[in-house]
Amino acid sequence: MYHVVASDLDGTLLSPDHRLTPYTKETLRLLTARGVHFVFATGRHHVDVSQMRDNLEIEAYMITSNGARVHNTAGELIFSHNLDEDIARELYALKYDDAEILTNVYRNDEWFLNRHRPEEERYFRESVFTYQVYEPGVLPTDGISKVFFICDDAEKLVPLEEAILARWGDRVNVSFSFPTCLEVMAGGVSKGHALEEVSKLLGYSLASSIAFGDGMNDKEMLIMAGKGYIMRNAHQRLKDLLPEMEVIGSNAEDAVPRKLRELFLG
């Protein structure tokens, strides 16, 4: 029997237009009312996710910034692992002037971009979260949960991934949440290791957890959980890496809440 459910958001629990469908909301409320522990496990910022959780009116732990932050059901920060300041400083400037690559920084409770791009706010259908524009030499380098790069041409991010790994190695965890989004956290940070900590706090082993995901940033969580489920719309690199893992439907079909009802509410 599973007692802990962890789910990614974009591409997994959220619909393609980045919303929680009424079916999903009802499922999560029924699930938590049964005593199952639900955990948001996402690359999103904790300010954004806390609004989603509050709107749902459920108790849930939050793993955010791909595991760099963990908040308990009361909204209290219980785990934090920041990028080293020298790495953050270089990442700020790495692609700052590249017209095709958008640099994003999550620092404490704030979100920064290297230039104005209003369409980025289209991802916030369940919350209100806005960015500020930064300058590399001005933005402080402490409190950085992650820096991530977005490019409509996914091929341009692959050499960037290789360069970052060659530069810093194990001091960073680099992963694609989407083919067009490359994320950089501190070494050792992952949703899987964060889920392990949350499970312990809840009094369970990882074997008692299940996890849902669609991106390379879900890899550790899917492997470490007692049971992992990959979305049909998942990044092909993830499917290739975990060929034996069960693939369910897509996020356009409410596949996660359907599976949860089958497992817990049938």
mmCIF file of C-alpha atoms in Angstrom:
data_model
loop_
_atom_site.group_PDB
_atom_site.id
_atom_site.type_symbol
_atom_site.label_atom_id
_atom_site.label_comp_id
_atom_site.label_asym_id
_atom_site.label_seq_id
_atom_site.Cartn_x
_atom_site.Cartn_y
_atom_site.Cartn_z
ATOM 1 C CA MET A 1 0.000 0.000 0.000
ATOM 2 C CA TYR A 2 1.296 3.443 -0.894
ATOM 3 C CA HIS A 3 0.929 6.332 1.541
ATOM 4 C CA VAL A 4 2.785 9.192 -0.173
ATOM 5 C CA VAL A 5 2.038 10.553 -3.659
ATOM 6 C CA ALA A 6 4.457 12.977 -5.321
ATOM 7 C CA SER A 7 3.642 14.636 -8.614
ATOM 8 C CA ASP A 8 5.348 17.030 -10.954
ATOM 9 C CA LEU A 9 3.169 19.888 -12.216
ATOM 10 C CA ASP A 10 3.851 21.139 -15.763
ATOM 11 C CA GLY A 11 3.418 18.356 -18.292
ATOM 12 C CA THR A 12 2.152 16.014 -15.557
ATOM 13 C CA LEU A 13 -0.552 17.139 -13.125
ATOM 14 C CA LEU A 14 -1.385 20.404 -14.892
ATOM 15 C CA SER A 15 -3.271 20.466 -18.190
ATOM 16 C CA PRO A 16 -1.438 21.688 -21.319
ATOM 17 C CA ASP A 17 -2.683 25.223 -20.584
ATOM 18 C CA HIS A 18 -1.080 25.000 -17.100
ATOM 19 C CA ARG A 19 -4.292 24.637 -15.135
ATOM 20 C CA LEU A 20 -5.617 22.196 -12.562
ATOM 21 C CA THR A 21 -8.784 20.792 -14.111
ATOM 22 C CA PRO A 22 -11.907 20.468 -11.939
ATOM 23 C CA TYR A 23 -11.450 16.669 -12.115
ATOM 24 C CA THR A 24 -7.894 16.982 -10.810
ATOM 25 C CA LYS A 25 -8.900 19.329 -8.001
ATOM 26 C CA GLU A 26 -11.679 17.003 -6.876
ATOM 27 C CA THR A 27 -9.318 14.017 -7.001
ATOM 28 C CA LEU A 28 -6.688 15.687 -4.832
ATOM 29 C CA ARG A 29 -9.279 16.719 -2.261
ATOM 30 C CA LEU A 30 -10.705 13.185 -2.127
ATOM 31 C CA LEU A 31 -7.212 11.693 -1.939
ATOM 32 C CA THR A 32 -6.043 13.824 0.971
ATOM 33 C CA ALA A 33 -9.373 13.324 2.758
ATOM 34 C CA ARG A 34 -8.564 9.593 2.698
ATOM 35 C CA GLY A 35 -5.339 10.273 4.568
ATOM 36 C CA VAL A 36 -2.987 9.889 1.615
ATOM 37 C CA HIS A 37 -0.103 12.368 1.788
ATOM 38 C CA PHE A 38 0.185 14.447 -1.373
ATOM 39 C CA VAL A 39 3.430 16.196 -2.287
ATOM 40 C CA PHE A 40 3.871 18.827 -4.988
ATOM 41 C CA ALA A 41 7.246 18.072 -6.598
ATOM 42 C CA THR A 42 8.079 20.694 -9.168
ATOM 43 C CA GLY A 43 10.664 22.993 -10.646
ATOM 44 C CA ARG A 44 8.304 25.895 -9.961
ATOM 45 C CA HIS A 45 8.893 28.529 -7.297
ATOM 46 C CA HIS A 46 7.459 27.952 -3.812
ATOM 47 C CA VAL A 47 5.531 31.253 -3.858
ATOM 48 C CA ASP A 48 3.699 30.081 -6.970
ATOM 49 C CA VAL A 49 2.998 26.558 -5.652
ATOM 50 C CA SER A 50 1.828 27.749 -2.231
ATOM 51 C CA GLN A 51 -0.949 29.710 -3.921
ATOM 52 C CA MET A 52 -2.039 26.601 -5.817
ATOM 53 C CA ARG A 53 -2.096 24.603 -2.601
ATOM 54 C CA ASP A 54 -4.015 27.277 -0.709
ATOM 55 C CA ASN A 55 -6.580 27.523 -3.487
ATOM 56 C CA LEU A 56 -7.087 23.753 -3.300
ATOM 57 C CA GLU A 57 -7.520 23.932 0.469
ATOM 58 C CA ILE A 58 -5.534 20.737 1.004
ATOM 59 C CA GLU A 59 -2.619 19.901 3.256
ATOM 60 C CA ALA A 60 0.463 19.047 1.212
ATOM 61 C CA TYR A 61 4.217 19.232 1.402
ATOM 62 C CA MET A 62 5.895 21.247 -1.354
ATOM 63 C CA ILE A 63 9.130 20.236 -3.070
ATOM 64 C CA THR A 64 10.018 23.197 -5.281
ATOM 65 C CA SER A 65 12.912 24.402 -7.447
ATOM 66 C CA ASN A 66 13.518 20.710 -8.240
ATOM 67 C CA GLY A 67 14.281 19.870 -4.619
ATOM 68 C CA ALA A 68 16.240 22.966 -3.591
ATOM 69 C CA ARG A 69 13.357 23.985 -1.313
ATOM 70 C CA VAL A 70 10.964 21.935 0.815
ATOM 71 C CA HIS A 71 8.048 23.444 2.740
ATOM 72 C CA ASN A 72 5.807 21.562 5.158
ATOM 73 C CA THR A 73 2.015 21.580 5.269
ATOM 74 C CA ALA A 74 2.067 24.761 7.375
ATOM 75 C CA GLY A 75 4.097 26.523 4.683
ATOM 76 C CA GLU A 76 7.272 26.567 6.778
ATOM 77 C CA LEU A 77 10.639 26.186 5.040
ATOM 78 C CA ILE A 78 12.212 22.958 6.316
ATOM 79 C CA PHE A 79 14.951 22.392 3.741
ATOM 80 C CA SER A 80 17.005 24.716 1.578
ATOM 81 C CA HIS A 81 20.056 24.082 -0.626
ATOM 82 C CA ASN A 82 21.348 27.030 -2.650
ATOM 83 C CA LEU A 83 23.738 27.265 -5.564
ATOM 84 C CA ASP A 84 27.252 28.311 -4.575
ATOM 85 C CA GLU A 85 27.567 32.069 -4.994
ATOM 86 C CA ASP A 86 30.480 31.926 -7.435
ATOM 87 C CA ILE A 87 28.489 29.623 -9.713
ATOM 88 C CA ALA A 88 25.376 31.815 -9.493
ATOM 89 C CA ARG A 89 27.445 34.871 -10.396
ATOM 90 C CA GLU A 90 28.772 33.232 -13.573
ATOM 91 C CA LEU A 91 25.389 31.804 -14.552
ATOM 92 C CA TYR A 92 23.783 35.255 -14.296
ATOM 93 C CA ALA A 93 26.061 36.542 -17.059
ATOM 94 C CA LEU A 94 26.582 33.371 -19.113
ATOM 95 C CA LYS A 95 23.812 34.019 -21.658
ATOM 96 C CA TYR A 96 22.645 37.434 -20.460
ATOM 97 C CA ASP A 97 23.149 39.098 -23.852
ATOM 98 C CA ASP A 98 21.965 36.150 -25.962
ATOM 99 C CA ALA A 99 18.786 37.295 -27.739
ATOM 100 C CA GLU A 100 17.565 33.690 -28.164
ATOM 101 C CA ILE A 101 18.117 32.384 -24.634
ATOM 102 C CA LEU A 102 16.160 33.671 -21.652
ATOM 103 C CA THR A 103 17.926 33.495 -18.272
ATOM 104 C CA ASN A 104 15.724 32.989 -15.199
ATOM 105 C CA VAL A 105 16.810 33.251 -11.570
ATOM 106 C CA TYR A 106 14.900 32.099 -8.488
ATOM 107 C CA ARG A 107 16.267 33.988 -5.470
ATOM 108 C CA ASN A 108 14.531 33.577 -2.110
ATOM 109 C CA ASP A 109 10.910 34.700 -2.680
ATOM 110 C CA GLU A 110 11.591 36.411 -6.022
ATOM 111 C CA TRP A 111 11.916 35.621 -9.738
ATOM 112 C CA PHE A 112 14.223 37.491 -12.110
ATOM 113 C CA LEU A 113 14.689 37.529 -15.902
ATOM 114 C CA ASN A 114 17.482 38.983 -18.017
ATOM 115 C CA ARG A 115 14.933 40.936 -20.119
ATOM 116 C CA HIS A 116 11.235 41.631 -20.351
ATOM 117 C CA ARG A 117 9.185 38.751 -21.741
ATOM 118 C CA PRO A 118 5.539 39.086 -20.692
ATOM 119 C CA GLU A 119 4.548 35.787 -22.326
ATOM 120 C CA GLU A 120 6.424 33.916 -19.564
ATOM 121 C CA GLU A 121 3.550 34.752 -17.253
ATOM 122 C CA ARG A 122 1.262 32.495 -19.296
ATOM 123 C CA TYR A 123 2.407 29.614 -17.070
ATOM 124 C CA PHE A 124 0.703 31.141 -14.030
ATOM 125 C CA ARG A 125 -2.952 30.207 -14.454
ATOM 126 C CA GLU A 126 -3.376 28.980 -10.892
ATOM 127 C CA SER A 127 -1.418 31.727 -9.144
ATOM 128 C CA VAL A 128 -0.120 35.282 -9.397
ATOM 129 C CA PHE A 129 3.654 35.447 -9.708
ATOM 130 C CA THR A 130 5.606 38.112 -11.570
ATOM 131 C CA TYR A 131 9.242 38.680 -12.475
ATOM 132 C CA GLN A 132 11.729 41.525 -12.227
ATOM 133 C CA VAL A 133 14.515 42.273 -14.709
ATOM 134 C CA TYR A 134 18.046 41.969 -13.294
ATOM 135 C CA GLU A 135 21.557 43.092 -14.161
ATOM 136 C CA PRO A 136 24.362 40.558 -13.574
ATOM 137 C CA GLY A 137 26.602 42.813 -11.497
ATOM 138 C CA VAL A 138 23.773 44.093 -9.322
ATOM 139 C CA LEU A 139 21.678 41.062 -8.337
ATOM 140 C CA PRO A 140 22.991 39.446 -5.117
ATOM 141 C CA THR A 141 24.247 35.882 -5.423
ATOM 142 C CA ASP A 142 22.971 34.472 -2.123
ATOM 143 C CA GLY A 143 19.695 32.573 -1.693
ATOM 144 C CA ILE A 144 19.658 31.170 -5.260
ATOM 145 C CA SER A 145 17.594 27.986 -5.492
ATOM 146 C CA LYS A 146 18.096 27.661 -9.246
ATOM 147 C CA VAL A 147 19.036 29.378 -12.491
ATOM 148 C CA PHE A 148 17.379 28.162 -15.668
ATOM 149 C CA PHE A 149 17.622 28.863 -19.367
ATOM 150 C CA ILE A 150 14.745 28.832 -21.868
ATOM 151 C CA CYS A 151 15.171 28.709 -25.642
ATOM 152 C CA ASP A 152 12.569 27.984 -28.310
ATOM 153 C CA ASP A 153 15.286 26.139 -30.257
ATOM 154 C CA ALA A 154 15.992 23.198 -27.936
ATOM 155 C CA GLU A 155 19.167 22.284 -29.820
ATOM 156 C CA LYS A 156 20.859 25.456 -28.588
ATOM 157 C CA LEU A 157 20.556 24.285 -24.972
ATOM 158 C CA VAL A 158 22.382 20.966 -25.408
ATOM 159 C CA PRO A 159 25.875 22.509 -25.792
ATOM 160 C CA LEU A 160 25.031 24.820 -22.867
ATOM 161 C CA GLU A 161 24.260 21.778 -20.711
ATOM 162 C CA GLU A 162 27.595 20.224 -21.709
ATOM 163 C CA ALA A 163 29.507 23.447 -21.010
ATOM 164 C CA ILE A 164 27.974 23.884 -17.546
ATOM 165 C CA LEU A 165 28.744 20.285 -16.589
ATOM 166 C CA ALA A 166 32.297 20.601 -17.909
ATOM 167 C CA ARG A 167 32.781 23.802 -15.915
ATOM 168 C CA TRP A 168 31.354 22.723 -12.537
ATOM 169 C CA GLY A 169 30.851 18.948 -12.580
ATOM 170 C CA ASP A 170 29.349 17.591 -9.351
ATOM 171 C CA ARG A 171 28.947 21.083 -7.895
ATOM 172 C CA VAL A 172 25.771 21.395 -9.967
ATOM 173 C CA ASN A 173 22.776 19.267 -10.919
ATOM 174 C CA VAL A 174 21.771 20.131 -14.482
ATOM 175 C CA SER A 175 18.583 18.773 -16.030
ATOM 176 C CA PHE A 176 15.929 19.488 -18.643
ATOM 177 C CA SER A 177 12.402 19.999 -17.281
ATOM 178 C CA PHE A 178 11.293 20.406 -20.897
ATOM 179 C CA PRO A 179 13.436 20.103 -24.042
ATOM 180 C CA THR A 180 13.309 23.924 -24.202
ATOM 181 C CA CYS A 181 14.151 24.505 -20.503
ATOM 182 C CA LEU A 182 17.544 23.734 -18.947
ATOM 183 C CA GLU A 183 17.709 24.007 -15.153
ATOM 184 C CA VAL A 184 20.742 24.357 -12.877
ATOM 185 C CA MET A 185 20.647 23.599 -9.149
ATOM 186 C CA ALA A 186 23.298 22.866 -6.536
ATOM 187 C CA GLY A 187 24.972 19.468 -6.705
ATOM 188 C CA GLY A 188 23.011 16.814 -4.822
ATOM 189 C CA VAL A 189 19.713 18.633 -5.253
ATOM 190 C CA SER A 190 16.914 16.568 -6.790
ATOM 191 C CA LYS A 191 13.233 15.896 -6.337
ATOM 192 C CA GLY A 192 14.113 12.309 -5.414
ATOM 193 C CA HIS A 193 16.342 13.233 -2.488
ATOM 194 C CA ALA A 194 13.792 15.783 -1.305
ATOM 195 C CA LEU A 195 11.035 13.156 -1.491
ATOM 196 C CA GLU A 196 13.182 10.848 0.624
ATOM 197 C CA GLU A 197 13.358 13.534 3.334
ATOM 198 C CA VAL A 198 9.628 14.252 3.164
ATOM 199 C CA SER A 199 8.766 10.549 3.367
ATOM 200 C CA LYS A 200 10.938 10.202 6.495
ATOM 201 C CA LEU A 201 9.238 13.193 8.108
ATOM 202 C CA LEU A 202 5.870 11.571 7.410
ATOM 203 C CA GLY A 203 7.078 8.319 8.961
ATOM 204 C CA TYR A 204 7.383 6.262 5.792
ATOM 205 C CA SER A 205 10.110 4.813 3.618
ATOM 206 C CA LEU A 206 10.478 5.718 -0.058
ATOM 207 C CA ALA A 207 9.032 2.286 -0.848
ATOM 208 C CA SER A 208 5.691 3.652 0.390
ATOM 209 C CA SER A 209 5.676 6.444 -2.205
ATOM 210 C CA ILE A 210 4.616 6.747 -5.815
ATOM 211 C CA ALA A 211 5.689 9.476 -8.202
ATOM 212 C CA PHE A 212 4.569 10.961 -11.508
ATOM 213 C CA GLY A 213 6.737 12.935 -13.933
ATOM 214 C CA ASP A 214 7.518 13.870 -17.513
ATOM 215 C CA GLY A 215 10.933 15.573 -17.511
ATOM 216 C CA MET A 216 14.564 14.772 -16.880
ATOM 217 C CA ASN A 217 14.284 16.741 -13.639
ATOM 218 C CA ASP A 218 11.908 13.976 -12.454
ATOM 219 C CA LYS A 219 14.441 11.195 -13.098
ATOM 220 C CA GLU A 220 15.730 10.699 -9.536
ATOM 221 C CA MET A 221 12.244 10.914 -8.023
ATOM 222 C CA LEU A 222 10.821 8.335 -10.431
ATOM 223 C CA ILE A 223 13.720 5.952 -9.805
ATOM 224 C CA MET A 224 13.794 6.374 -6.019
ATOM 225 C CA ALA A 225 10.037 6.153 -5.361
ATOM 226 C CA GLY A 226 8.445 2.803 -4.625
ATOM 227 C CA LYS A 227 6.633 3.102 -7.954
ATOM 228 C CA GLY A 228 7.186 5.595 -10.752
ATOM 229 C CA TYR A 229 4.861 6.557 -13.588
ATOM 230 C CA ILE A 230 5.973 8.366 -16.745
ATOM 231 C CA MET A 231 3.593 10.500 -18.773
ATOM 232 C CA ARG A 232 2.973 9.581 -22.392
ATOM 233 C CA ASN A 233 3.910 13.155 -23.322
ATOM 234 C CA ALA A 234 7.223 12.854 -21.426
ATOM 235 C CA HIS A 235 10.610 13.999 -22.714
ATOM 236 C CA GLN A 236 11.896 11.195 -24.992
ATOM 237 C CA ARG A 237 15.237 11.271 -23.197
ATOM 238 C CA LEU A 238 13.426 10.263 -19.982
ATOM 239 C CA LYS A 239 11.553 7.412 -21.687
ATOM 240 C CA ASP A 240 14.803 6.145 -23.186
ATOM 241 C CA LEU A 241 16.531 6.297 -19.805
ATOM 242 C CA LEU A 242 13.749 4.382 -18.003
ATOM 243 C CA PRO A 243 12.428 1.953 -20.633
ATOM 244 C CA GLU A 244 10.921 -0.469 -18.078
ATOM 245 C CA MET A 245 8.901 2.161 -16.213
ATOM 246 C CA GLU A 246 5.138 2.208 -16.687
ATOM 247 C CA VAL A 247 3.864 4.883 -19.071
ATOM 248 C CA ILE A 248 0.394 6.281 -18.425
ATOM 249 C CA GLY A 249 -1.700 8.703 -20.498
ATOM 250 C CA SER A 250 -0.929 12.335 -21.175
ATOM 251 C CA ASN A 251 -1.553 15.413 -19.067
ATOM 252 C CA ALA A 252 -4.194 16.434 -21.628
ATOM 253 C CA GLU A 253 -6.228 13.382 -20.525
ATOM 254 C CA ASP A 254 -6.046 13.893 -16.739
ATOM 255 C CA ALA A 255 -3.913 10.754 -16.612
ATOM 256 C CA VAL A 256 -2.539 11.416 -13.115
ATOM 257 C CA PRO A 257 -5.879 11.907 -11.328
ATOM 258 C CA ARG A 258 -7.309 8.944 -13.247
ATOM 259 C CA LYS A 259 -4.465 6.733 -12.031
ATOM 260 C CA LEU A 260 -4.865 8.067 -8.481
ATOM 261 C CA ARG A 261 -8.568 7.216 -8.491
ATOM 262 C CA GLU A 262 -7.774 3.738 -9.774
ATOM 263 C CA LEU A 263 -5.168 3.198 -7.026
ATOM 264 C CA PHE A 264 -6.816 4.872 -4.037
ATOM 265 C CA LEU A 265 -10.455 5.698 -4.723
ATOM 266 C CA GLY A 266 -11.695 2.738 -6.740
#
